[in-house]
Amino acid sequence: MSNKKNNKKSYDNWIKLAKEFAKSKEYQKAIHAYNNAIKLNPNNGVIYVDKGICLADWGKVSLGKKEIEHGIKIDPKNDEVYRKQGFFFYTIKKYNNALIAVNKSLRLNPKKSSSWRNKSLYLENLGLISKSLKAIEEAMKIKTKNDDYLLFRKGELLLKLKKIPEAIKVFQKALIHSKDPDVLYAISLNCSRQNLNKLALSAIHKALKFNPRMSTYWNLKSKLFLETRKLKDALQA
């Protein structure tokens, strides 16, 4: 029993290390960590898929694709292997393949919000904005709490569909709930592109409350102030 516990702890540590190395772009170390995790748990397809995505990020796309295919072969009933395969195809801009993969994932587990969120992204990149919006709405049905990222994505897609009043309502709801400065910045940026400067200013002001040292946030706020002032001057002229 103690050996099993030690192996589980060692396995978890290798996975944690692999993800940390991959995040910091230390790919050789990440692959080494994934290989050690695989030795301890060779029948977990998700590890091979994660290793494959890491290899692709490293520029070794063909090797990464083989690892992912092997992971699917040994774990074909795990929705995660297909969801992550979809992300792999997305990173190399094969959006149709990404969509096929995420649909397989959703057939196995239709109640996973992250899969619907990914599907929305792939549909958007294929120019299918209405379908992308429906996928986000499916993700929102599963997430019972207000998810600020999903609210942002819904608002962004509504803007692309020229449904401005609906988008404004969604963004206003996101502003109430969001504590993520990056989401708030993204809302501000999208609103500024539609000349919704009042809402854009509210979003960037709140983003700066959470992260006052981000220069890109200050740059956007300055730009919005200048545009608002120019508009006031034009109206008064």
GROMACS .gro file of N, CA, C and O in nm, residues 135-186:
model
  208
  135ALA      N    1  -2.273   2.770  -2.881
  135ALA     CA    2  -2.183   2.685  -2.802
  135ALA      C    3  -2.149   2.750  -2.668
  135ALA      O    4  -2.145   2.683  -2.564
  136ILE      N    5  -2.126   2.881  -2.669
  136ILE     CA    6  -2.100   2.954  -2.544
  136ILE      C    7  -2.221   2.948  -2.453
  136ILE      O    8  -2.209   2.932  -2.331
  137GLU      N    9  -2.340   2.960  -2.511
  137GLU     CA   10  -2.462   2.954  -2.430
  137GLU      C   11  -2.480   2.815  -2.369
  137GLU      O   12  -2.531   2.803  -2.257
  138GLU      N   13  -2.437   2.710  -2.440
  138GLU     CA   14  -2.440   2.575  -2.383
  138GLU      C   15  -2.344   2.565  -2.264
  138GLU      O   16  -2.376   2.505  -2.162
  139ALA      N   17  -2.226   2.626  -2.278
  139ALA     CA   18  -2.128   2.627  -2.168
  139ALA      C   19  -2.185   2.700  -2.047
  139ALA      O   20  -2.165   2.657  -1.933
  140MET      N   21  -2.259   2.807  -2.072
  140MET     CA   22  -2.317   2.887  -1.963
  140MET      C   23  -2.429   2.812  -1.891
  140MET      O   24  -2.450   2.833  -1.772
  141LYS      N   25  -2.498   2.725  -1.962
  141LYS     CA   26  -2.603   2.645  -1.897
  141LYS      C   27  -2.543   2.548  -1.795
  141LYS      O   28  -2.603   2.519  -1.692
  142ILE      N   29  -2.424   2.499  -1.827
  142ILE     CA   30  -2.356   2.403  -1.739
  142ILE      C   31  -2.295   2.473  -1.619
  142ILE      O   32  -2.303   2.426  -1.506
  143LYS      N   33  -2.233   2.589  -1.643
  143LYS     CA   34  -2.176   2.669  -1.533
  143LYS      C   35  -2.289   2.741  -1.463
  143LYS      O   36  -2.345   2.838  -1.515
  144THR      N   37  -2.325   2.697  -1.344
  144THR     CA   38  -2.439   2.756  -1.274
  144THR      C   39  -2.408   2.896  -1.220
  144THR      O   40  -2.493   2.982  -1.215
  145LYS      N   41  -2.281   2.920  -1.182
  145LYS     CA   42  -2.243   3.053  -1.134
  145LYS      C   43  -2.205   3.141  -1.252
  145LYS      O   44  -2.171   3.093  -1.359
  146ASN      N   45  -2.211   3.272  -1.230
  146ASN     CA   46  -2.170   3.365  -1.334
  146ASN      C   47  -2.020   3.348  -1.360
  146ASN      O   48  -1.938   3.364  -1.272
  147ASP      N   49  -1.986   3.315  -1.483
  147ASP     CA   50  -1.848   3.299  -1.525
  147ASP      C   51  -1.812   3.421  -1.607
  147ASP      O   52  -1.865   3.441  -1.717
  148ASP      N   53  -1.721   3.505  -1.556
  148ASP     CA   54  -1.694   3.632  -1.624
  148ASP      C   55  -1.634   3.612  -1.763
  148ASP      O   56  -1.663   3.688  -1.856
  149TYR      N   57  -1.552   3.506  -1.782
  149TYR     CA   58  -1.496   3.481  -1.915
  149TYR      C   59  -1.606   3.444  -2.015
  149TYR      O   60  -1.607   3.492  -2.129
  150LEU      N   61  -1.699   3.358  -1.972
  150LEU     CA   62  -1.808   3.319  -2.062
  150LEU      C   63  -1.898   3.438  -2.095
  150LEU      O   64  -1.944   3.452  -2.208
  151LEU      N   65  -1.921   3.523  -1.996
  151LEU     CA   66  -1.999   3.645  -2.022
  151LEU      C   67  -1.928   3.734  -2.122
  151LEU      O   68  -1.989   3.789  -2.214
  152PHE      N   69  -1.796   3.748  -2.104
  152PHE     CA   70  -1.717   3.828  -2.200
  152PHE      C   71  -1.729   3.769  -2.340
  152PHE      O   72  -1.752   3.840  -2.438
  153ARG      N   73  -1.713   3.636  -2.351
  153ARG     CA   74  -1.718   3.571  -2.483
  153ARG      C   75  -1.855   3.590  -2.548
  153ARG      O   76  -1.865   3.615  -2.669
  154LYS      N   77  -1.960   3.580  -2.467
  154LYS     CA   78  -2.094   3.599  -2.522
  154LYS      C   79  -2.110   3.742  -2.573
  154LYS      O   80  -2.159   3.765  -2.685
  155GLY      N   81  -2.065   3.838  -2.494
  155GLY     CA   82  -2.073   3.978  -2.537
  155GLY      C   83  -1.992   4.004  -2.663
  155GLY      O   84  -2.036   4.075  -2.755
  156GLU      N   85  -1.872   3.947  -2.668
  156GLU     CA   86  -1.785   3.964  -2.784
  156GLU      C   87  -1.851   3.911  -2.911
  156GLU      O   88  -1.848   3.975  -3.017
  157LEU      N   89  -1.913   3.794  -2.900
  157LEU     CA   90  -1.978   3.734  -3.017
  157LEU      C   91  -2.103   3.811  -3.058
  157LEU      O   92  -2.132   3.824  -3.177
  158LEU      N   93  -2.175   3.863  -2.960
  158LEU     CA   94  -2.292   3.946  -2.991
  158LEU      C   95  -2.250   4.072  -3.066
  158LEU      O   96  -2.320   4.117  -3.159
  159LEU      N   97  -2.136   4.129  -3.029
  159LEU     CA   98  -2.084   4.245  -3.102
  159LEU      C   99  -2.054   4.209  -3.247
  159LEU      O  100  -2.084   4.286  -3.339
  160LYS      N  101  -1.996   4.091  -3.267
  160LYS     CA  102  -1.963   4.048  -3.403
  160LYS      C  103  -2.088   4.025  -3.487
  160LYS      O  104  -2.085   4.037  -3.609
  161LEU      N  105  -2.198   3.992  -3.419
  161LEU     CA  106  -2.326   3.973  -3.487
  161LEU      C  107  -2.405   4.104  -3.497
  161LEU      O  108  -2.520   4.104  -3.540
  162LYS      N  109  -2.341   4.214  -3.455
  162LYS     CA  110  -2.401   4.349  -3.458
  162LYS      C  111  -2.523   4.362  -3.367
  162LYS      O  112  -2.612   4.446  -3.390
  163LYS      N  113  -2.528   4.278  -3.263
  163LYS     CA  114  -2.638   4.286  -3.165
  163LYS      C  115  -2.589   4.371  -3.047
  163LYS      O  116  -2.565   4.320  -2.937
  164ILE      N  117  -2.575   4.500  -3.073
  164ILE     CA  118  -2.509   4.590  -2.978
  164ILE      C  119  -2.583   4.602  -2.844
  164ILE      O  120  -2.521   4.587  -2.738
  165PRO      N  121  -2.716   4.628  -2.843
  165PRO     CA  122  -2.785   4.640  -2.713
  165PRO      C  123  -2.774   4.514  -2.627
  165PRO      O  124  -2.755   4.524  -2.505
  166GLU      N  125  -2.782   4.397  -2.691
  166GLU     CA  126  -2.770   4.272  -2.616
  166GLU      C  127  -2.628   4.256  -2.560
  166GLU      O  128  -2.608   4.212  -2.446
  167ALA      N  129  -2.529   4.293  -2.642
  167ALA     CA  130  -2.389   4.284  -2.599
  167ALA      C  131  -2.364   4.375  -2.479
  167ALA      O  132  -2.296   4.336  -2.383
  168ILE      N  133  -2.420   4.494  -2.482
  168ILE     CA  134  -2.402   4.590  -2.372
  168ILE      C  135  -2.455   4.531  -2.241
  168ILE      O  136  -2.389   4.539  -2.137
  169LYS      N  137  -2.573   4.471  -2.247
  169LYS     CA  138  -2.633   4.410  -2.126
  169LYS      C  139  -2.544   4.300  -2.069
  169LYS      O  140  -2.526   4.289  -1.947
  170VAL      N  141  -2.488   4.219  -2.159
  170VAL     CA  142  -2.401   4.109  -2.115
  170VAL      C  143  -2.273   4.164  -2.052
  170VAL      O  144  -2.229   4.117  -1.947
  171PHE      N  145  -2.214   4.264  -2.116
  171PHE     CA  146  -2.091   4.324  -2.063
  171PHE      C  147  -2.117   4.391  -1.927
  171PHE      O  148  -2.033   4.385  -1.837
  172GLN      N  149  -2.231   4.457  -1.914
  172GLN     CA  150  -2.266   4.521  -1.786
  172GLN      C  151  -2.277   4.417  -1.674
  172GLN      O  152  -2.233   4.441  -1.561
  173LYS      N  153  -2.333   4.301  -1.707
  173LYS     CA  154  -2.343   4.193  -1.609
  173LYS      C  155  -2.203   4.141  -1.573
  173LYS      O  156  -2.173   4.115  -1.456
  174ALA      N  157  -2.117   4.129  -1.674
  174ALA     CA  158  -1.980   4.083  -1.650
  174ALA      C  159  -1.905   4.180  -1.561
  174ALA      O  160  -1.827   4.139  -1.474
  175LEU      N  161  -1.928   4.309  -1.580
  175LEU     CA  162  -1.860   4.412  -1.498
  175LEU      C  163  -1.895   4.400  -1.350
  175LEU      O  164  -1.813   4.426  -1.263
  176ILE      N  165  -2.018   4.360  -1.322
  176ILE     CA  166  -2.062   4.345  -1.183
  176ILE      C  167  -1.987   4.231  -1.115
  176ILE      O  168  -1.944   4.242  -1.001
  177HIS      N  169  -1.969   4.120  -1.189
  177HIS     CA  170  -1.917   3.997  -1.128
  177HIS      C  171  -1.766   3.980  -1.141
  177HIS      O  172  -1.704   3.913  -1.059
  178SER      N  173  -1.706   4.037  -1.245
  178SER     CA  174  -1.568   4.002  -1.277
  178SER      C  175  -1.465   4.062  -1.182
  178SER      O  176  -1.473   4.179  -1.144
  179LYS      N  177  -1.368   3.978  -1.144
  179LYS     CA  178  -1.252   4.022  -1.067
  179LYS      C  179  -1.123   3.987  -1.141
  179LYS      O  180  -1.014   3.994  -1.084
  180ASP      N  181  -1.139   3.952  -1.267
  180ASP     CA  182  -1.025   3.915  -1.351
  180ASP      C  183  -0.985   4.036  -1.437
  180ASP      O  184  -1.059   4.073  -1.529
  181PRO      N  185  -0.871   4.098  -1.410
  181PRO     CA  186  -0.833   4.219  -1.485
  181PRO      C  187  -0.816   4.195  -1.634
  181PRO      O  188  -0.845   4.284  -1.715
  182ASP      N  189  -0.772   4.075  -1.673
  182ASP     CA  190  -0.755   4.047  -1.816
  182ASP      C  191  -0.888   4.041  -1.888
  182ASP      O  192  -0.901   4.089  -2.002
  183VAL      N  193  -0.988   3.984  -1.822
  183VAL     CA  194  -1.123   3.980  -1.880
  183VAL      C  195  -1.179   4.122  -1.890
  183VAL      O  196  -1.236   4.161  -1.993
  184LEU      N  197  -1.159   4.200  -1.786
  184LEU     CA  198  -1.207   4.339  -1.786
  184LEU      C  199  -1.138   4.422  -1.894
  184LEU      O  200  -1.202   4.503  -1.961
  185TYR      N  201  -1.010   4.399  -1.913
  185TYR     CA  202  -0.935   4.467  -2.020
  185TYR      C  203  -0.992   4.428  -2.156
  185TYR      O  204  -1.010   4.513  -2.244
  186ALA      N  205  -1.019   4.299  -2.175
  186ALA     CA  206  -1.073   4.251  -2.302
  186ALA      C  207  -1.211   4.312  -2.330
  186ALA      O  208  -1.241   4.348  -2.444
   0.00000   0.00000   0.00000
